[in-house]
mmCIF file of C-alpha atoms and ligand atoms in Angstrom:
data_model
loop_
_atom_site.group_PDB
_atom_site.id
_atom_site.type_symbol
_atom_site.label_atom_id
_atom_site.label_comp_id
_atom_site.label_asym_id
_atom_site.label_seq_id
_atom_site.Cartn_x
_atom_site.Cartn_y
_atom_site.Cartn_z
ATOM 1 C CA MET X 1 -39.465 -18.594 -9.017
ATOM 2 C CA LYS X 2 -35.882 -17.912 -10.037
ATOM 3 C CA TYR X 3 -34.115 -14.746 -8.997
ATOM 4 C CA ASP X 4 -33.336 -12.333 -11.815
ATOM 5 C CA TYR X 5 -29.976 -11.614 -10.209
ATOM 6 C CA LEU X 6 -27.830 -13.339 -7.657
ATOM 7 C CA VAL X 7 -25.262 -10.883 -6.336
ATOM 8 C CA VAL X 8 -22.186 -12.495 -4.840
ATOM 9 C CA GLY X 9 -20.622 -10.255 -2.212
ATOM 10 C CA CYS X 10 -22.220 -7.565 -0.098
ATOM 11 C CA GLY X 11 -19.703 -4.747 -0.456
ATOM 12 C CA LEU X 12 -20.434 -1.439 -2.131
ATOM 13 C CA TYR X 13 -20.437 -2.765 -5.698
ATOM 14 C CA GLY X 14 -22.857 -5.586 -4.966
ATOM 15 C CA SER X 15 -25.118 -3.484 -2.765
ATOM 16 C CA VAL X 16 -25.413 -0.620 -5.239
ATOM 17 C CA PHE X 17 -26.127 -2.968 -8.125
ATOM 18 C CA ALA X 18 -28.721 -4.820 -6.025
ATOM 19 C CA ARG X 19 -30.433 -1.521 -5.184
ATOM 20 C CA MET X 20 -30.530 -0.422 -8.811
ATOM 21 C CA ALA X 21 -31.871 -3.786 -9.982
ATOM 22 C CA THR X 22 -34.494 -3.934 -7.222
ATOM 23 C CA ASP X 23 -35.627 -0.408 -8.064
ATOM 24 C CA LYS X 24 -36.152 -1.619 -11.632
ATOM 25 C CA GLY X 25 -38.483 -4.334 -10.359
ATOM 26 C CA LYS X 26 -35.973 -7.199 -10.499
ATOM 27 C CA LYS X 27 -35.924 -10.008 -7.992
ATOM 28 C CA VAL X 28 -32.511 -10.012 -6.313
ATOM 29 C CA LEU X 29 -30.671 -12.122 -3.763
ATOM 30 C CA ILE X 30 -27.302 -11.149 -2.285
ATOM 31 C CA ILE X 31 -25.095 -13.752 -0.711
ATOM 32 C CA GLU X 32 -22.046 -12.937 1.358
ATOM 33 C CA LYS X 33 -19.388 -15.300 2.602
ATOM 34 C CA ARG X 34 -18.577 -13.278 5.725
ATOM 35 C CA ASN X 35 -20.920 -12.844 8.650
ATOM 36 C CA HIS X 36 -21.649 -9.186 7.950
ATOM 37 C CA ILE X 37 -22.631 -6.777 5.198
ATOM 38 C CA ALA X 38 -20.671 -3.763 3.851
ATOM 39 C CA GLY X 39 -17.500 -5.584 2.759
ATOM 40 C CA ASN X 40 -14.308 -3.923 3.895
ATOM 41 C CA ALA X 41 -16.127 -0.679 4.615
ATOM 42 C CA TYR X 42 -17.804 -2.455 7.551
ATOM 43 C CA THR X 43 -17.936 -0.470 10.804
ATOM 44 C CA GLU X 44 -18.808 -1.733 14.261
ATOM 45 C CA LYS X 45 -19.986 0.473 17.113
ATOM 46 C CA ILE X 46 -17.909 -0.004 20.252
ATOM 47 C CA GLU X 47 -18.061 2.416 23.226
ATOM 48 C CA GLY X 48 -20.014 4.828 20.999
ATOM 49 C CA ILE X 49 -17.205 4.818 18.431
ATOM 50 C CA TYR X 50 -17.681 3.553 14.871
ATOM 51 C CA VAL X 51 -14.650 1.336 14.443
ATOM 52 C CA HIS X 52 -13.533 0.859 10.836
ATOM 53 C CA LYS X 53 -12.809 -2.847 11.210
ATOM 54 C CA TYR X 54 -10.981 -3.182 7.904
ATOM 55 C CA GLY X 55 -9.124 0.092 8.031
ATOM 56 C CA PRO X 56 -10.067 3.716 7.549
ATOM 57 C CA HIS X 57 -12.609 4.529 4.871
ATOM 58 C CA ILE X 58 -13.117 8.176 4.044
ATOM 59 C CA PHE X 59 -15.660 8.775 1.362
ATOM 60 C CA HIS X 60 -14.538 11.359 -1.190
ATOM 61 C CA THR X 61 -15.530 12.034 -4.748
ATOM 62 C CA ASN X 62 -15.556 14.524 -7.562
ATOM 63 C CA ASN X 63 -18.528 12.850 -9.107
ATOM 64 C CA ARG X 64 -21.701 14.755 -8.283
ATOM 65 C CA GLN X 65 -23.928 11.920 -9.491
ATOM 66 C CA VAL X 66 -22.249 9.484 -7.083
ATOM 67 C CA TRP X 67 -22.387 11.994 -4.235
ATOM 68 C CA ASN X 68 -26.082 12.677 -4.784
ATOM 69 C CA TYR X 69 -26.802 8.996 -5.080
ATOM 70 C CA ILE X 70 -25.097 8.025 -1.826
ATOM 71 C CA ASN X 71 -26.650 10.932 0.053
ATOM 72 C CA ARG X 72 -30.049 9.414 -0.588
ATOM 73 C CA PHE X 73 -29.176 6.714 1.915
ATOM 74 C CA ILE X 74 -27.432 8.479 4.770
ATOM 75 C CA GLU X 75 -26.235 11.828 6.009
ATOM 76 C CA PHE X 76 -22.506 12.552 5.880
ATOM 77 C CA ASN X 77 -20.488 14.529 8.407
ATOM 78 C CA ARG X 78 -17.922 17.125 7.360
ATOM 79 C CA TYR X 79 -14.843 15.042 8.138
ATOM 80 C CA THR X 80 -11.852 16.041 6.020
ATOM 81 C CA ASN X 81 -8.920 13.697 5.994
ATOM 82 C CA THR X 82 -5.711 15.355 7.210
ATOM 83 C CA PRO X 83 -3.322 12.559 8.090
ATOM 84 C CA VAL X 84 -0.116 13.179 9.954
ATOM 85 C CA VAL X 85 3.247 11.488 9.470
ATOM 86 C CA ASN X 86 5.413 10.430 12.384
ATOM 87 C CA TYR X 87 8.961 9.856 11.155
ATOM 88 C CA ASN X 88 11.046 8.854 14.161
ATOM 89 C CA GLY X 89 9.192 11.390 16.286
ATOM 90 C CA GLU X 90 9.251 14.186 13.692
ATOM 91 C CA ILE X 91 5.751 15.234 12.672
ATOM 92 C CA TYR X 92 4.846 16.206 9.089
ATOM 93 C CA SER X 93 1.608 17.085 7.318
ATOM 94 C CA LEU X 94 0.110 15.073 4.507
ATOM 95 C CA PRO X 95 -0.535 15.240 1.643
ATOM 96 C CA PHE X 96 2.618 16.940 0.391
ATOM 97 C CA ASN X 97 1.926 20.646 0.724
ATOM 98 C CA MET X 98 3.461 23.890 1.961
ATOM 99 C CA PHE X 99 3.197 22.774 5.604
ATOM 100 C CA THR X 100 5.204 19.650 4.708
ATOM 101 C CA PHE X 101 7.789 21.644 2.744
ATOM 102 C CA ASN X 102 8.114 24.220 5.484
ATOM 103 C CA LYS X 103 8.722 21.577 8.137
ATOM 104 C CA MET X 104 11.168 19.675 5.925
ATOM 105 C CA TRP X 105 13.221 22.598 4.604
ATOM 106 C CA GLY X 106 12.144 25.718 6.458
ATOM 107 C CA CYS X 107 11.001 27.315 3.191
ATOM 108 C CA VAL X 108 8.072 29.713 3.326
ATOM 109 C CA THR X 109 7.074 30.518 -0.243
ATOM 110 C CA PRO X 110 5.867 28.166 -2.980
ATOM 111 C CA ASP X 111 8.721 29.360 -5.207
ATOM 112 C CA ASP X 112 11.343 28.361 -2.656
ATOM 113 C CA ALA X 113 9.743 24.920 -2.248
ATOM 114 C CA LYS X 114 9.672 24.425 -6.016
ATOM 115 C CA LYS X 115 13.337 25.381 -6.298
ATOM 116 C CA ILE X 116 14.338 22.783 -3.717
ATOM 117 C CA ILE X 117 12.289 20.080 -5.413
ATOM 118 C CA GLU X 118 13.767 20.994 -8.808
ATOM 119 C CA GLN X 119 17.226 20.626 -7.331
ATOM 120 C CA GLN X 120 16.403 17.285 -5.677
ATOM 121 C CA LYS X 121 14.818 15.692 -8.710
ATOM 122 C CA LYS X 122 17.668 16.421 -11.115
ATOM 123 C CA GLN X 123 18.717 12.779 -11.175
ATOM 124 C CA ILE X 124 15.397 11.817 -12.806
ATOM 125 C CA LYS X 125 15.943 12.723 -16.417
ATOM 126 C CA THR X 126 13.359 10.623 -18.214
ATOM 127 C CA GLU X 127 9.700 9.728 -17.684
ATOM 128 C CA PRO X 128 9.470 8.040 -14.214
ATOM 129 C CA LYS X 129 9.439 4.285 -14.608
ATOM 130 C CA ASN X 130 8.538 3.256 -11.091
ATOM 131 C CA LEU X 131 7.209 4.580 -7.793
ATOM 132 C CA GLU X 132 10.619 5.734 -6.550
ATOM 133 C CA GLU X 133 11.364 7.813 -9.636
ATOM 134 C CA GLN X 134 7.832 9.158 -9.698
ATOM 135 C CA ALA X 135 8.019 10.172 -6.023
ATOM 136 C CA ILE X 136 11.396 11.867 -6.361
ATOM 137 C CA SER X 137 10.268 13.751 -9.425
ATOM 138 C CA LEU X 138 7.136 14.986 -7.649
ATOM 139 C CA VAL X 139 8.527 15.963 -4.232
ATOM 140 C CA GLY X 140 12.295 15.448 -4.219
ATOM 141 C CA LYS X 141 14.653 13.081 -2.482
ATOM 142 C CA ASP X 142 14.248 14.190 1.161
ATOM 143 C CA ILE X 143 10.493 13.662 1.196
ATOM 144 C CA PHE X 144 10.875 10.400 -0.635
ATOM 145 C CA GLU X 145 13.367 9.159 1.978
ATOM 146 C CA LYS X 146 11.474 10.316 5.069
ATOM 147 C CA LEU X 147 7.794 10.190 4.172
ATOM 148 C CA ILE X 148 7.429 7.695 1.354
ATOM 149 C CA LYS X 149 10.080 4.983 1.172
ATOM 150 C CA GLY X 150 9.584 3.263 4.547
ATOM 151 C CA TYR X 151 5.798 3.483 4.483
ATOM 152 C CA THR X 152 5.451 2.242 0.921
ATOM 153 C CA GLU X 153 7.856 -0.648 1.403
ATOM 154 C CA LYS X 154 6.010 -1.716 4.572
ATOM 155 C CA GLN X 155 2.629 -1.385 2.914
ATOM 156 C CA TRP X 156 3.531 -3.203 -0.284
ATOM 157 C CA GLY X 157 6.374 -5.477 0.858
ATOM 158 C CA ARG X 158 8.264 -4.520 -2.293
ATOM 159 C CA SER X 159 10.980 -2.064 -3.172
ATOM 160 C CA CYS X 160 9.750 1.312 -4.442
ATOM 161 C CA LYS X 161 11.733 0.536 -7.587
ATOM 162 C CA GLU X 162 9.462 -2.440 -8.322
ATOM 163 C CA LEU X 163 6.160 -0.682 -7.747
ATOM 164 C CA PRO X 164 4.090 1.100 -10.390
ATOM 165 C CA ALA X 165 4.321 4.895 -10.470
ATOM 166 C CA PHE X 166 0.538 5.411 -10.395
ATOM 167 C CA ILE X 167 0.299 4.413 -6.721
ATOM 168 C CA ILE X 168 2.026 7.568 -5.543
ATOM 169 C CA LYS X 169 0.058 9.723 -7.949
ATOM 170 C CA ARG X 170 -2.985 8.983 -5.788
ATOM 171 C CA LEU X 171 -1.658 11.621 -3.386
ATOM 172 C CA PRO X 172 -1.915 15.313 -4.212
ATOM 173 C CA VAL X 173 1.164 17.559 -4.255
ATOM 174 C CA ARG X 174 0.220 21.152 -3.552
ATOM 175 C CA PHE X 175 2.043 24.410 -3.305
ATOM 176 C CA THR X 176 -0.616 25.836 -1.007
ATOM 177 C CA TYR X 177 -1.074 25.532 2.755
ATOM 178 C CA ASP X 178 -3.805 22.911 2.481
ATOM 179 C CA ASN X 179 -3.700 19.659 4.464
ATOM 180 C CA ASN X 180 -6.765 18.104 2.834
ATOM 181 C CA TYR X 181 -5.592 14.639 1.752
ATOM 182 C CA PHE X 182 -7.968 14.473 -1.184
ATOM 183 C CA ASN X 183 -8.561 16.613 -4.227
ATOM 184 C CA ALA X 184 -12.276 15.987 -4.035
ATOM 185 C CA LEU X 185 -15.263 18.279 -4.230
ATOM 186 C CA TYR X 186 -17.190 16.171 -1.723
ATOM 187 C CA GLN X 187 -15.940 14.353 1.352
ATOM 188 C CA GLY X 188 -17.230 12.949 4.626
ATOM 189 C CA ILE X 189 -18.057 9.941 6.763
ATOM 190 C CA PRO X 190 -21.579 8.531 7.040
ATOM 191 C CA ILE X 191 -23.128 9.496 10.355
ATOM 192 C CA GLY X 192 -23.961 6.185 12.012
ATOM 193 C CA GLY X 193 -21.229 4.298 10.136
ATOM 194 C CA TYR X 194 -20.768 2.508 6.824
ATOM 195 C CA THR X 195 -22.664 -0.552 7.997
ATOM 196 C CA LYS X 196 -25.724 1.645 8.457
ATOM 197 C CA LEU X 197 -25.176 3.169 5.008
ATOM 198 C CA VAL X 198 -25.125 -0.261 3.378
ATOM 199 C CA GLU X 199 -28.065 -1.428 5.500
ATOM 200 C CA ASN X 200 -30.023 1.500 4.098
ATOM 201 C CA ILE X 201 -28.945 0.764 0.521
ATOM 202 C CA LEU X 202 -30.138 -2.809 1.034
ATOM 203 C CA ASP X 203 -33.507 -1.870 2.478
ATOM 204 C CA GLY X 204 -36.034 -4.547 1.449
ATOM 205 C CA ILE X 205 -33.466 -6.689 -0.405
ATOM 206 C CA GLU X 206 -32.906 -10.316 0.528
ATOM 207 C CA VAL X 207 -29.405 -10.918 1.949
ATOM 208 C CA LYS X 208 -27.939 -14.217 3.115
ATOM 209 C CA LEU X 209 -24.744 -14.135 5.166
ATOM 210 C CA ASN X 210 -22.190 -16.933 5.645
ATOM 211 C CA GLU X 211 -22.851 -18.292 2.146
ATOM 212 C CA ASP X 212 -19.849 -19.185 0.022
ATOM 213 C CA TYR X 213 -20.729 -19.070 -3.660
ATOM 214 C CA LEU X 214 -17.570 -20.816 -4.818
ATOM 215 C CA LYS X 215 -18.258 -23.828 -2.601
ATOM 216 C CA ASN X 216 -21.635 -24.405 -4.194
ATOM 217 C CA LYS X 217 -21.507 -22.778 -7.600
ATOM 218 C CA ALA X 218 -23.789 -25.190 -9.443
ATOM 219 C CA TYR X 219 -26.580 -24.757 -6.934
ATOM 220 C CA TYR X 220 -26.350 -20.971 -6.853
ATOM 221 C CA ASN X 221 -26.191 -20.779 -10.642
ATOM 222 C CA SER X 222 -29.397 -22.760 -10.787
ATOM 223 C CA ILE X 223 -31.406 -20.305 -8.678
ATOM 224 C CA ALA X 224 -30.818 -17.127 -10.701
ATOM 225 C CA ASN X 225 -30.833 -16.048 -14.317
ATOM 226 C CA LYS X 226 -27.759 -13.874 -13.962
ATOM 227 C CA ILE X 227 -24.893 -13.623 -11.502
ATOM 228 C CA ILE X 228 -23.030 -10.506 -10.434
ATOM 229 C CA TYR X 229 -19.783 -11.741 -8.930
ATOM 230 C CA THR X 230 -17.728 -9.324 -6.805
ATOM 231 C CA GLY X 231 -15.253 -11.796 -5.308
ATOM 232 C CA ALA X 232 -11.696 -12.339 -6.512
ATOM 233 C CA ILE X 233 -11.624 -13.157 -10.219
ATOM 234 C CA ASP X 234 -8.750 -15.653 -9.908
ATOM 235 C CA ALA X 235 -10.592 -17.546 -7.149
ATOM 236 C CA TYR X 236 -13.634 -17.837 -9.425
ATOM 237 C CA PHE X 237 -11.509 -19.673 -11.976
ATOM 238 C CA ASP X 238 -9.929 -21.792 -9.269
ATOM 239 C CA TYR X 239 -6.578 -20.055 -9.787
ATOM 240 C CA LYS X 240 -6.059 -22.041 -12.994
ATOM 241 C CA PHE X 241 -3.450 -19.616 -14.378
ATOM 242 C CA GLY X 242 -1.934 -18.955 -10.925
ATOM 243 C CA THR X 243 -2.833 -16.559 -8.103
ATOM 244 C CA LEU X 244 -3.067 -12.837 -8.513
ATOM 245 C CA GLN X 245 -1.153 -11.091 -5.755
ATOM 246 C CA TYR X 246 -2.856 -8.972 -3.132
ATOM 247 C CA ARG X 247 -1.753 -7.269 0.029
ATOM 248 C CA THR X 248 -3.698 -7.897 3.156
ATOM 249 C CA VAL X 249 -3.673 -5.916 6.388
ATOM 250 C CA HIS X 250 -4.486 -6.797 9.947
ATOM 251 C CA PHE X 251 -5.143 -4.691 12.991
ATOM 252 C CA GLU X 252 -4.304 -4.792 16.659
ATOM 253 C CA ASN X 253 -7.130 -2.968 18.358
ATOM 254 C CA GLU X 254 -7.055 -1.430 21.837
ATOM 255 C CA ILE X 255 -9.699 0.309 23.903
ATOM 256 C CA LEU X 256 -7.955 2.913 26.046
ATOM 257 C CA ASP X 257 -9.380 4.627 29.084
ATOM 258 C CA ILE X 258 -8.067 8.009 27.993
ATOM 259 C CA PRO X 259 -9.819 10.631 25.899
ATOM 260 C CA ASN X 260 -7.089 11.295 23.346
ATOM 261 C CA PHE X 261 -4.230 9.083 22.211
ATOM 262 C CA GLN X 262 -2.695 10.804 19.187
ATOM 263 C CA GLY X 263 -4.802 13.876 18.415
ATOM 264 C CA ASN X 264 -5.689 12.770 14.894
ATOM 265 C CA ALA X 265 -7.635 9.997 13.158
ATOM 266 C CA ILE X 266 -4.640 8.732 11.187
ATOM 267 C CA VAL X 267 -0.938 8.855 11.974
ATOM 268 C CA ASN X 268 1.387 7.174 9.461
ATOM 269 C CA TYR X 269 4.684 5.734 10.661
ATOM 270 C CA THR X 270 6.970 6.209 7.699
ATOM 271 C CA ASP X 271 10.240 4.918 9.152
ATOM 272 C CA SER X 272 11.164 1.358 8.267
ATOM 273 C CA GLN X 273 11.825 0.054 11.829
ATOM 274 C CA THR X 274 8.325 0.552 13.275
ATOM 275 C CA LYS X 275 6.411 -2.570 12.313
ATOM 276 C CA TRP X 276 3.012 -0.987 11.816
ATOM 277 C CA THR X 277 2.267 1.323 8.913
ATOM 278 C CA ARG X 278 -0.196 3.538 10.749
ATOM 279 C CA ILE X 279 -2.341 3.980 13.833
ATOM 280 C CA ILE X 280 -6.006 4.801 13.458
ATOM 281 C CA GLU X 281 -7.824 6.577 16.307
ATOM 282 C CA HIS X 282 -11.398 6.046 15.205
ATOM 283 C CA LYS X 283 -13.172 8.619 17.380
ATOM 284 C CA TRP X 284 -11.715 11.512 15.362
ATOM 285 C CA PHE X 285 -13.702 10.428 12.305
ATOM 286 C CA GLN X 286 -16.704 11.637 14.328
ATOM 287 C CA PHE X 287 -14.980 14.567 16.061
ATOM 288 C CA GLY X 288 -14.692 12.716 19.379
ATOM 289 C CA LYS X 289 -18.459 12.776 19.933
ATOM 290 C CA ASP X 290 -21.374 10.399 19.664
ATOM 291 C CA GLU X 291 -24.527 11.142 17.640
ATOM 292 C CA GLN X 292 -26.111 12.935 20.612
ATOM 293 C CA ASP X 293 -23.117 15.257 20.757
ATOM 294 C CA ASN X 294 -21.765 13.723 23.966
ATOM 295 C CA VAL X 295 -17.999 13.821 24.301
ATOM 296 C CA LEU X 296 -16.597 10.285 24.272
ATOM 297 C CA SER X 297 -14.426 9.612 27.297
ATOM 298 C CA LYS X 298 -12.575 6.554 25.969
ATOM 299 C CA THR X 299 -10.746 5.983 22.747
ATOM 300 C CA ILE X 300 -10.091 3.051 20.412
ATOM 301 C CA ILE X 301 -6.918 2.698 18.413
ATOM 302 C CA SER X 302 -5.911 0.217 15.717
ATOM 303 C CA ARG X 303 -2.340 -0.449 14.705
ATOM 304 C CA GLU X 304 -2.273 -1.526 11.071
ATOM 305 C CA PHE X 305 0.154 -4.146 9.772
ATOM 306 C CA SER X 306 0.529 -5.144 6.172
ATOM 307 C CA LYS X 307 1.569 -8.461 4.658
ATOM 308 C CA GLU X 308 1.399 -10.513 1.492
ATOM 309 C CA TRP X 309 -1.988 -12.160 1.017
ATOM 310 C CA ASP X 310 -2.436 -15.905 1.450
ATOM 311 C CA ARG X 311 -5.512 -17.859 0.384
ATOM 312 C CA GLN X 312 -6.990 -17.843 3.888
ATOM 313 C CA ASP X 313 -6.666 -14.023 4.251
ATOM 314 C CA GLU X 314 -9.011 -11.251 3.170
ATOM 315 C CA PRO X 315 -7.591 -9.645 0.012
ATOM 316 C CA TYR X 316 -7.350 -5.819 0.322
ATOM 317 C CA TYR X 317 -5.056 -4.235 -2.210
ATOM 318 C CA PRO X 318 -4.487 -5.657 -5.691
ATOM 319 C CA VAL X 319 -0.792 -5.433 -6.591
ATOM 320 C CA ASN X 320 -1.267 -3.800 -9.966
ATOM 321 C CA ASP X 321 2.236 -4.321 -11.302
ATOM 322 C CA GLU X 322 2.851 -5.495 -14.844
ATOM 323 C CA LYS X 323 3.111 -9.180 -14.022
ATOM 324 C CA ASN X 324 -0.183 -9.234 -12.130
ATOM 325 C CA ASN X 325 -1.987 -7.016 -14.609
ATOM 326 C CA ASN X 326 -1.033 -9.393 -17.403
ATOM 327 C CA LEU X 327 -2.255 -12.351 -15.412
ATOM 328 C CA TYR X 328 -5.483 -10.499 -14.725
ATOM 329 C CA LEU X 329 -5.984 -9.974 -18.454
ATOM 330 C CA LYS X 330 -5.878 -13.732 -18.959
ATOM 331 C CA TYR X 331 -8.616 -14.187 -16.377
ATOM 332 C CA LYS X 332 -10.560 -11.294 -17.856
ATOM 333 C CA GLU X 333 -10.523 -13.001 -21.236
ATOM 334 C CA LEU X 334 -12.139 -16.047 -19.643
ATOM 335 C CA ALA X 335 -14.577 -13.898 -17.708
ATOM 336 C CA ASP X 336 -15.707 -12.153 -20.881
ATOM 337 C CA LYS X 337 -16.567 -15.530 -22.393
ATOM 338 C CA GLU X 338 -18.790 -16.558 -19.479
ATOM 339 C CA LYS X 339 -22.489 -16.281 -20.123
ATOM 340 C CA ASN X 340 -24.765 -14.496 -17.671
ATOM 341 C CA ILE X 341 -22.068 -13.815 -15.137
ATOM 342 C CA PHE X 342 -20.561 -10.382 -14.659
ATOM 343 C CA PHE X 343 -17.470 -9.470 -12.661
ATOM 344 C CA GLY X 344 -17.263 -6.201 -10.741
ATOM 345 C CA GLY X 345 -15.622 -4.296 -7.899
ATOM 346 C CA ARG X 346 -12.081 -4.107 -6.516
ATOM 347 C CA LEU X 347 -11.645 -7.880 -6.528
ATOM 348 C CA GLY X 348 -13.754 -8.769 -9.552
ATOM 349 C CA GLU X 349 -11.900 -6.214 -11.684
ATOM 350 C CA TYR X 350 -8.543 -6.476 -9.836
ATOM 351 C CA LYS X 351 -8.347 -2.721 -9.576
ATOM 352 C CA TYR X 352 -7.153 -0.341 -6.827
ATOM 353 C CA TYR X 353 -10.547 1.374 -6.670
ATOM 354 C CA ASP X 354 -11.651 3.943 -4.111
ATOM 355 C CA MET X 355 -15.220 3.649 -2.831
ATOM 356 C CA ASP X 356 -16.627 6.293 -5.146
ATOM 357 C CA LYS X 357 -15.031 4.624 -8.165
ATOM 358 C CA VAL X 358 -16.525 1.289 -7.162
ATOM 359 C CA MET X 359 -19.921 2.927 -6.921
ATOM 360 C CA GLU X 360 -19.452 4.686 -10.228
ATOM 361 C CA SER X 361 -18.537 1.396 -11.851
ATOM 362 C CA ALA X 362 -21.595 -0.329 -10.329
ATOM 363 C CA LEU X 363 -23.909 2.509 -11.393
ATOM 364 C CA ASN X 364 -22.539 2.461 -14.953
ATOM 365 C CA PHE X 365 -22.857 -1.277 -15.205
ATOM 366 C CA ALA X 366 -26.392 -1.177 -13.817
ATOM 367 C CA GLU X 367 -27.373 1.503 -16.343
ATOM 368 C CA LYS X 368 -26.200 -0.716 -19.196
ATOM 369 C CA GLU X 369 -27.484 -3.972 -17.810
ATOM 370 C CA LEU X 370 -30.902 -2.823 -16.652
ATOM 371 C CA ASN X 371 -31.963 -0.611 -19.505
HETATM 372 N N1 LIG O 401 2.133 6.855 0.879
HETATM 373 C C1 LIG O 401 3.365 7.170 1.411
HETATM 374 N N2 LIG O 401 3.440 7.722 2.646
HETATM 375 C C2 LIG O 401 2.342 7.968 3.381
HETATM 376 C C3 LIG O 401 1.077 7.679 2.838
HETATM 377 C C4 LIG O 401 1.005 7.102 1.581
HETATM 378 O O1 LIG O 401 4.387 6.947 0.793
HETATM 379 O O2 LIG O 401 2.501 8.459 4.518
HETATM 380 C C5 LIG O 401 2.091 6.227 -0.445
HETATM 381 C C6 LIG O 401 2.125 4.711 -0.361
HETATM 382 O O3 LIG O 401 2.910 4.239 -1.439
HETATM 383 C C7 LIG O 401 0.680 4.339 -0.570
HETATM 384 C C8 LIG O 401 0.238 5.396 -1.560
HETATM 385 O O4 LIG O 401 0.920 6.567 -1.134
HETATM 386 O O5 LIG O 401 0.535 3.050 -1.077
HETATM 387 C C9 LIG O 401 -1.234 5.625 -1.631
HETATM 388 O O6 LIG O 401 -1.720 5.942 -0.349
HETATM 389 P P1 LIG O 401 -3.274 5.977 -0.022
HETATM 390 O O7 LIG O 401 -3.447 6.729 1.238
HETATM 391 O O8 LIG O 401 -3.985 6.442 -1.227
HETATM 392 O O9 LIG O 401 -3.596 4.445 0.261
HETATM 393 P P2 LIG O 401 -4.938 3.794 0.838
HETATM 394 O O10 LIG O 401 -5.815 4.897 1.312
HETATM 395 O O11 LIG O 401 -5.541 3.048 -0.327
HETATM 396 O O12 LIG O 401 -4.456 2.900 1.916
#
């Protein structure tokens, strides 16, 4: 018997859709080209530490429906993301808040911080056209130079003048003493890791790993009535209009026989000389303890490096500038004409989605599709 749905890709979008469809009595198969589930949220337990193999994932959302939904599958800890910046040995708090302003300028009150920013953004007279202008108009020139420019140019491999303004608007700017990186009602990390979370979402659903849909499209299309495709949209169309650009990252991981390397889960290196963008010390996502509350004696760190994506790399971040967005629209036009195949997720929609937004998109699509 044919499957009702073949889901291509076992990240959050595919897994949530598969769960919803299965719960509606549909017969579902998920195939995944890599050798593991959970997409880039994948975590691996090493020395009692859940290592975020594809970079730090901190679940946060304002959407109560999404939060309730995900909590059906796993318990979350109370981790709150409070990254630290290291700029040539000077330490600053993120996101941009009174602690940052105090360290940068010595100011104590919100009014004083606002006055300095007003002064420093005078050069921006019109609506910000790019990331640089947007950053300066939000937090002034000093913060742009020390905390944003080097990091952003390393992460994106492009000048801040060529990047879209929305990227920097992801970060809150606050005139309170609050180091919480996210403006989200709900936040945390799944206890037992993201792989466990996705395993639980997939309970009872057939999953085949190491299966590359694009290499055998005709066969896979023949075994299901409908396809949910969460891979890269340009790859699906064999790059016929050209490749969409992505950034990819890679990590140099080290297990260290010391209990504490940097005192925080994430330290960003915002100068332009240091080659890595940040160092992740995974144990702090779980407060330095294992699930039995034992203190972990070792630590694992990952230095993160960013580069332009090539066809053999894992795509991470879509480069949503105008050129790429226009190219995406051409692919989307083709995608909309396809029958019985639906494109979703960060790669399928070429969108800089956070995890909760991916889930929201999958839940909304499932509602429409399955009812
Ligand atoms: N950013 C920055 N300095 C930092 C951290 C972030 O300038 O220390 C900028 C950078 O341009 C980045 C954007 O803020 O691309 C969004 O950062 P976010 O943490 O949301 O990126 P992600 O979590 O997706 O890696």
